[in-house]
Coordinates of C-alpha atoms in Angstrom, one line a residue:
X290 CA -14.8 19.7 22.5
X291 CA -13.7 23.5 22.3
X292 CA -10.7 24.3 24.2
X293 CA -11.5 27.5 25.9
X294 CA -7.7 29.2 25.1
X295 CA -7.4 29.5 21.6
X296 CA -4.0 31.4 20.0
X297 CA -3.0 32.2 16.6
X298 CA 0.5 32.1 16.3
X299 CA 2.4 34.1 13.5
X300 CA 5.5 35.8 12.3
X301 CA 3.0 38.2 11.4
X302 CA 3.1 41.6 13.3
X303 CA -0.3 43.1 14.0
X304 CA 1.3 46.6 13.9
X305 CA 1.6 45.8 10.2
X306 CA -2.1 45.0 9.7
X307 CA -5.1 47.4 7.7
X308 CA -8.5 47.8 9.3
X309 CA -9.5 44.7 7.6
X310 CA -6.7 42.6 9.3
X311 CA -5.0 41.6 6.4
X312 CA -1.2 41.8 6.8
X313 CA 0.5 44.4 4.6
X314 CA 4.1 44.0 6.0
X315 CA 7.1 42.2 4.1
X316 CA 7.2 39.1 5.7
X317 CA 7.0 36.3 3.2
X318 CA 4.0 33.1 3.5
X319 CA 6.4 29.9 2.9
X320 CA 8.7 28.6 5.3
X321 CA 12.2 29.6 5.8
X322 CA 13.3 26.7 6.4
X323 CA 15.5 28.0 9.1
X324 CA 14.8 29.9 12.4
X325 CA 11.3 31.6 11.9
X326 CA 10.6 27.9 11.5
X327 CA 12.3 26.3 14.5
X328 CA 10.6 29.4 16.5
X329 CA 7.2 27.4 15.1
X330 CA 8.1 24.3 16.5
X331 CA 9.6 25.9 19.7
X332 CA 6.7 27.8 20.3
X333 CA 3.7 24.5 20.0
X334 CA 6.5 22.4 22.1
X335 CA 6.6 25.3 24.8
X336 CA 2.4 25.3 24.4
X337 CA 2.7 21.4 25.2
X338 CA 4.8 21.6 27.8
X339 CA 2.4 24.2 29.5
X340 CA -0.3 22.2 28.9
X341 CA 1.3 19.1 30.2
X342 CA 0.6 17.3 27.4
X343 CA 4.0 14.7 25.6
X344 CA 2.1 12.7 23.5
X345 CA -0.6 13.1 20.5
X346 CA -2.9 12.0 18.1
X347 CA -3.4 12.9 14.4
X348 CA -7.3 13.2 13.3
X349 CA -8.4 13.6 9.8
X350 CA -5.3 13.1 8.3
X351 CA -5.1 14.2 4.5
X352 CA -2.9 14.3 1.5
X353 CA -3.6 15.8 -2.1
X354 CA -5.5 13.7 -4.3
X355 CA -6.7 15.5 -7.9
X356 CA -4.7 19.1 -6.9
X357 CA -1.3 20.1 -4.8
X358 CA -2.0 23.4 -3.4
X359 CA 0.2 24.3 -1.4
X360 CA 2.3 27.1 -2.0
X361 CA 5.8 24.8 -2.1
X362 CA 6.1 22.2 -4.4
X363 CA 5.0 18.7 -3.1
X364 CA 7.8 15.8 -2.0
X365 CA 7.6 12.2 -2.2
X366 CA 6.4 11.2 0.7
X367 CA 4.2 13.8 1.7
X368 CA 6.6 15.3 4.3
X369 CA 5.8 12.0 5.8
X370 CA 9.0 9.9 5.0
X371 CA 10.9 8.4 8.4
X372 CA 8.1 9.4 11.0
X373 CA 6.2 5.9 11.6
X374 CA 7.8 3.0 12.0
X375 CA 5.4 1.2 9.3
X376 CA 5.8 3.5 6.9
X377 CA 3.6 6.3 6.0
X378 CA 0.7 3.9 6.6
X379 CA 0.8 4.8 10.3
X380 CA -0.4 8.4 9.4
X381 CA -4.2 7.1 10.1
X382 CA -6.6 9.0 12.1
X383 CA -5.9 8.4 16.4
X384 CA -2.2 7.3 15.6
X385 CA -0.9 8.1 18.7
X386 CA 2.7 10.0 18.5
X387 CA 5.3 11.4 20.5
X388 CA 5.5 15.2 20.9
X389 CA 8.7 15.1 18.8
X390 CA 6.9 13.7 16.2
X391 CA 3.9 15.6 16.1
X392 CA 6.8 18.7 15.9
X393 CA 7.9 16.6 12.7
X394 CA 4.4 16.6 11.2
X395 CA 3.8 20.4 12.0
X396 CA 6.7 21.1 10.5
X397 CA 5.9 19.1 7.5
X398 CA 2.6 20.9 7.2
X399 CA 4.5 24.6 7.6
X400 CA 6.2 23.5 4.7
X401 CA 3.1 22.8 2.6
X402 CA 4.7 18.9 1.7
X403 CA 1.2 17.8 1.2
X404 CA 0.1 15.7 4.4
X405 CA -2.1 17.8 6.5
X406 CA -3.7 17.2 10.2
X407 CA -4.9 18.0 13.4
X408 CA -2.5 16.9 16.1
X409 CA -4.7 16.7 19.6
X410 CA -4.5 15.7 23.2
X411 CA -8.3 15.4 23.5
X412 CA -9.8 17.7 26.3
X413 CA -5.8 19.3 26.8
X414 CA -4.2 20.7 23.7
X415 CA -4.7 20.9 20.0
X416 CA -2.6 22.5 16.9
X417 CA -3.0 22.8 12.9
X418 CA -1.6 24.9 10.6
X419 CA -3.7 27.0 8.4
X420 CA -3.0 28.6 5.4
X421 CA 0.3 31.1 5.1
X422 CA 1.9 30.1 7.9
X423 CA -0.5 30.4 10.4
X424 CA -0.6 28.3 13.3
X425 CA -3.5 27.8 16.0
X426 CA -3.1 26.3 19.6
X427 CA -5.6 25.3 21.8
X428 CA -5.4 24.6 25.4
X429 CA -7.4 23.6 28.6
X430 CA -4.8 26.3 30.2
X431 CA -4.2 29.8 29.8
X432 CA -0.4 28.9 29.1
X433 CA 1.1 32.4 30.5
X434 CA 4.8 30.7 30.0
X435 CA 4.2 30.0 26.6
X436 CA 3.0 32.8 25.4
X437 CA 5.5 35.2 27.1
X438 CA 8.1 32.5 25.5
X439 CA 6.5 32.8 22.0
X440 CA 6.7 36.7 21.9
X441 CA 10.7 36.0 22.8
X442 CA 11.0 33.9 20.0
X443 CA 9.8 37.0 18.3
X444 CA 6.8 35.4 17.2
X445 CA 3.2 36.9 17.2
X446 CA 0.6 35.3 20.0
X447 CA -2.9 36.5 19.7
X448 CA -5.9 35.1 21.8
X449 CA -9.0 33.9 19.7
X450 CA -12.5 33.0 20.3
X451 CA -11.6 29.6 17.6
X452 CA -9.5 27.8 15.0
X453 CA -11.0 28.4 11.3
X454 CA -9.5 25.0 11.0
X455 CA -11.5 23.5 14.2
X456 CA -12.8 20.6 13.5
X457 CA -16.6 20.7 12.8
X458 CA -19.6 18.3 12.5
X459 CA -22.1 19.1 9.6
X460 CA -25.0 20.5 11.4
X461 CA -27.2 20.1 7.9
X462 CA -26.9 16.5 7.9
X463 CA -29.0 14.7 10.3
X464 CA -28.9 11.4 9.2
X465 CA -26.5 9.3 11.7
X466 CA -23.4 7.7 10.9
X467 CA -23.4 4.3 9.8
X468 CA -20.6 1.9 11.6
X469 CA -18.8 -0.7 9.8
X470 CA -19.7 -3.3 12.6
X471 CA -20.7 -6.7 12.2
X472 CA -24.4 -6.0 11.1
X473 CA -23.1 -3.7 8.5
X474 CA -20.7 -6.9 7.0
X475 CA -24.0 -9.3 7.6
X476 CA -25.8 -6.7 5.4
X477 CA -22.6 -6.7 2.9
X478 CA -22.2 -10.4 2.6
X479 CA -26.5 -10.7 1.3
X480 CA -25.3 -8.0 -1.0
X481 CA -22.9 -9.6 -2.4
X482 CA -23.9 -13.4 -2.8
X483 CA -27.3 -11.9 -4.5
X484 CA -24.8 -9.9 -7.4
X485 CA -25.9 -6.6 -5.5
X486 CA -22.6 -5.6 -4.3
X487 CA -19.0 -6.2 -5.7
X488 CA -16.5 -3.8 -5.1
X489 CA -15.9 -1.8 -1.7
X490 CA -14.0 1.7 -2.4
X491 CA -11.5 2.3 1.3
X492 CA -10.7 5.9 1.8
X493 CA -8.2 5.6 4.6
X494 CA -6.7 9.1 4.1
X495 CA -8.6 12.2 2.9
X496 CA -7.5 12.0 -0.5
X497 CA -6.2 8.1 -0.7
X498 CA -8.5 5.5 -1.4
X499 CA -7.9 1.6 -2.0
X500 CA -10.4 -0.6 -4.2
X501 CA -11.0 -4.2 -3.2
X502 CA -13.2 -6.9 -5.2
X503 CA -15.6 -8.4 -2.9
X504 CA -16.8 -12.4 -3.2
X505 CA -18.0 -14.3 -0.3
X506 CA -14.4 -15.9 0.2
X507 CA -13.1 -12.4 0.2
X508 CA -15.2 -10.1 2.3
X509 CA -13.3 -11.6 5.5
X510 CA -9.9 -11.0 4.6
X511 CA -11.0 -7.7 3.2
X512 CA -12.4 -6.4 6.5
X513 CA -8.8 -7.5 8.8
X514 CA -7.0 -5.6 5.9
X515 CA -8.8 -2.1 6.5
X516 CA -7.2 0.7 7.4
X517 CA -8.5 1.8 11.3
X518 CA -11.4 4.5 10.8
X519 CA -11.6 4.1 7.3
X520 CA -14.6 5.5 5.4
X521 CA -15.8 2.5 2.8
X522 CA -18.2 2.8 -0.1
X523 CA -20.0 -0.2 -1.3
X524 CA -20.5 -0.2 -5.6
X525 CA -22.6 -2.6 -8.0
X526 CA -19.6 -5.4 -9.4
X527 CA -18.1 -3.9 -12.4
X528 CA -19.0 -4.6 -15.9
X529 CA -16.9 -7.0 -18.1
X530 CA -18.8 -5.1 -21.1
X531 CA -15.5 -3.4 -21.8
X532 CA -16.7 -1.5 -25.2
X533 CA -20.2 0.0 -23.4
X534 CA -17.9 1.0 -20.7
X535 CA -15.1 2.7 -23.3
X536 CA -18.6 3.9 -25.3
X537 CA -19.3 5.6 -22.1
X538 CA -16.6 8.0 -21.9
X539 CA -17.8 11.1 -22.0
X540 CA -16.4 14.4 -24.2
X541 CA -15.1 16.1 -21.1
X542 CA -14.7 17.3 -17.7
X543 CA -13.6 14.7 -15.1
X544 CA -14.6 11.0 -14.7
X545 CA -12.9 8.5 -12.5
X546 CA -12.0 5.1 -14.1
X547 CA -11.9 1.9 -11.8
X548 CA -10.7 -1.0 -13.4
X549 CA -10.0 -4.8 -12.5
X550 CA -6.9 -6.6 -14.2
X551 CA -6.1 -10.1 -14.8
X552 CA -4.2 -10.2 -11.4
X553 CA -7.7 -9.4 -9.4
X554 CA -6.4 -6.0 -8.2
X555 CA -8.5 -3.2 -9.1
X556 CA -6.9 0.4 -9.5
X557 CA -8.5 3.8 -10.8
X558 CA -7.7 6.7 -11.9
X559 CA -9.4 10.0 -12.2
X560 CA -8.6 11.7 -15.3
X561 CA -9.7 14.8 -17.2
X562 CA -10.4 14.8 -20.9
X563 CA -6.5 15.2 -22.3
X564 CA -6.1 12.2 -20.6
X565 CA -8.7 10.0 -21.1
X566 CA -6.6 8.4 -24.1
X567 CA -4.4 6.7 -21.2
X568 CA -7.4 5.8 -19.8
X569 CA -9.5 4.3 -22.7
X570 CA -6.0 2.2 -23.1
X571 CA -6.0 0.6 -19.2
X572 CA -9.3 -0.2 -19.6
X573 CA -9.0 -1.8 -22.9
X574 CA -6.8 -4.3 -21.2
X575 CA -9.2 -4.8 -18.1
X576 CA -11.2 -7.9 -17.1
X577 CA -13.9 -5.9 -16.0
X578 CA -14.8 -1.8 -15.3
X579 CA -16.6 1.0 -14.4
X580 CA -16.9 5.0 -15.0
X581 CA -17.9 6.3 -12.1
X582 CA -19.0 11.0 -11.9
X583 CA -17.2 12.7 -9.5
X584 CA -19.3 15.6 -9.8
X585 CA -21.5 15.6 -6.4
X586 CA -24.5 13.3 -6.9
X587 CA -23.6 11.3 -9.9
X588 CA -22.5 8.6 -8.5
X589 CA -23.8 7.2 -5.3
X590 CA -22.9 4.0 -4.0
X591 CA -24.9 1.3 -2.5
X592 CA -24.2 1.9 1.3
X593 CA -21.5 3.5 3.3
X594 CA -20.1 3.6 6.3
X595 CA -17.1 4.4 8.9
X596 CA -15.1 1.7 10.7
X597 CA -15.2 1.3 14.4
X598 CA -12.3 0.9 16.7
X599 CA -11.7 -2.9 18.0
X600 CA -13.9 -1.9 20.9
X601 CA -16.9 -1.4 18.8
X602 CA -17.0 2.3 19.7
X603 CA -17.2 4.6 16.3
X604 CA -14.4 7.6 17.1
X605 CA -14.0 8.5 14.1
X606 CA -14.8 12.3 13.5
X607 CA -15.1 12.6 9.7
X608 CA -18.2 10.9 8.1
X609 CA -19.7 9.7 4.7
X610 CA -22.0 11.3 2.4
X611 CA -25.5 9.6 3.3
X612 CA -27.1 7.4 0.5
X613 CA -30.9 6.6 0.7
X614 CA -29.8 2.8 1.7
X615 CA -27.9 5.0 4.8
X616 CA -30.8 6.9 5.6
X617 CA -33.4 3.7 5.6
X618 CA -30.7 2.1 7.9
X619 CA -30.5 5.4 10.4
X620 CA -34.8 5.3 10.3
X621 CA -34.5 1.6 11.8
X622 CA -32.2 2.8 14.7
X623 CA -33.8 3.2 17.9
X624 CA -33.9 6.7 18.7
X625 CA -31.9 8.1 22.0

């Protein structure tokens, strides 16, 4: 839903901006740490307030995965350290959180410590931060407090039609999303006791994944372990052919590596060419493996699919890259 007051919100004074609307003043694109910052925060809590909103939930949350690219160096932790009380495994898309903490979280993402999100009180407010310290607020009110509040802070206001960063389904891809409800694990379980299926790849963060080896005594504890809203790609079992699979490497570029040990617990890897040494030697010592592209149509599982909340009701925003087994599925849905 589009909020119909959008603002960007800068230290950035339009005065100091060409005809193109790129900024040409001195003011620097990081963080100062100090009270341009708390201005920030001042400014999306006085934006809150106006929009009577105290509470809020992170959707698509994301941290780097191959590449850090924000301008300040990554922290352990993401920026994420001492915000959820279990850890940063309650940044998950709808965690709920307290205005204060969604302040800790934009603050975080000012300071480019790698997690990123939207934070949104749906139908009321939204905020993200883009790129170079820009920030965007949405409300369901025009917010006339706020924004004379924000220009005291000495900050920049300025009213737009929408968020670069708003949150946007593919419009190309027409094939429906594909919950991971009980027909989809009915499905899963054939797969696996016929050799189809046998490991299930759990993206519960853009950017963080977890690998689990599915049996028919393991599917069950697999599925109470997800993450909520996780994305999950279903692969073939992996290979205990270990020398085909080291055979397979190839000269260069990237590949990722997945890999079961001894224990049972698969990990992977993606790696580039200088160090696919380090991975030839994990997956020397592996029960079983596989290489899998990640060049775009490579590699395409089985199925996928996007878990459901406990009510059965699929909330979850971001979706999965359709594979033909998705598509047959969507054909057999009654159509609405």
């Amino acid at each position: 839903m589009q909020l119909p007051y959008v603002y960007r919100v800068t230290k950035y004074d339009p005065a100091n901006r060409d005809e193109h609307g790129h900024y040409t003043g001195s003011e620097d694109t990081v963080s100062d740490h100090g009270e341009v910052e708390a201005s920030y925060l001042q400014a999306v809590a006085a934006f809150a307030g106006d929009s009577g909103v105290d509470h809020l939930a992170v959707r698509e949350p994301q941290v780097p995965s191959l590449a850090h690219f924000g301008v300040e160096p990554p922290v352990d932790g993401f920026g994420l350290d001492g915000l959820f009380p279990g850890g940063p495994t309650g940044f998950r898309d709808g965690a709920e959180v307290p205005l204060e903490i969604g302040l800790q979280l934009v603050r975080a993402m000012l300071r480019d410590n790698g997690a990123w999100c939207r934070l949104e009180a749906e139908g009321a407010f939204a905020v993200h931060v883009g790129w170079d310290q820009y920030l965007y607020i949405s409300s369901s009110r025009p917010c006339e407090e706020a924004l004379a509040h924000t220009r005291e802070l000495g900050l920049f206001p300025e009213r737009l039609d929408a968020s670069p960063y708003a949150f946007e389904a593919e419009e190309e891809e027409q094939v429906i999303q594909r919950p991971g409800d009980d027909d989809f694990w009915a499905d899963l379980h054939r797969a696996v006791v016929t050799g189809q299926a046998g490991i299930l790849e759990e993206t519960y963060l853009e950017g963080a994944s977890r690998w689990h080896h599915l049996t028919s005594d393991t599917i069950d504890p697999v599925r109470a372990g997800l993450a909520p809203r996780a994305r999950l790609a279903v692969w073939p079992p992996l290979s205990t052919d270990i020398d085909a699979i080291l055979r397979a490497l190839p000269a260069d570029g990237l590949v990722e590596g997945v890999w079961q040990n001894d224990d049972g617990n698969i990990r992977s890897a993606i790696a580039e060419e200088d160090e696919f040494p380090e991975l030839a030697a994990r997956i020397s010592r592996a029960h079983s493996a596989a290489l899998l592209s990640v060049y775009a149509g490579e590699s395409v599982p089985l199925c996928t699919a996007v878990m459901p909340d406990n009510d059965g009701v699929l909330r979850a925003r971001w979706r999965t890259e359709p594979t033909p087994s998705d598509r047959d599925w969507a054909l057999r849905q009654p159509q609405g």
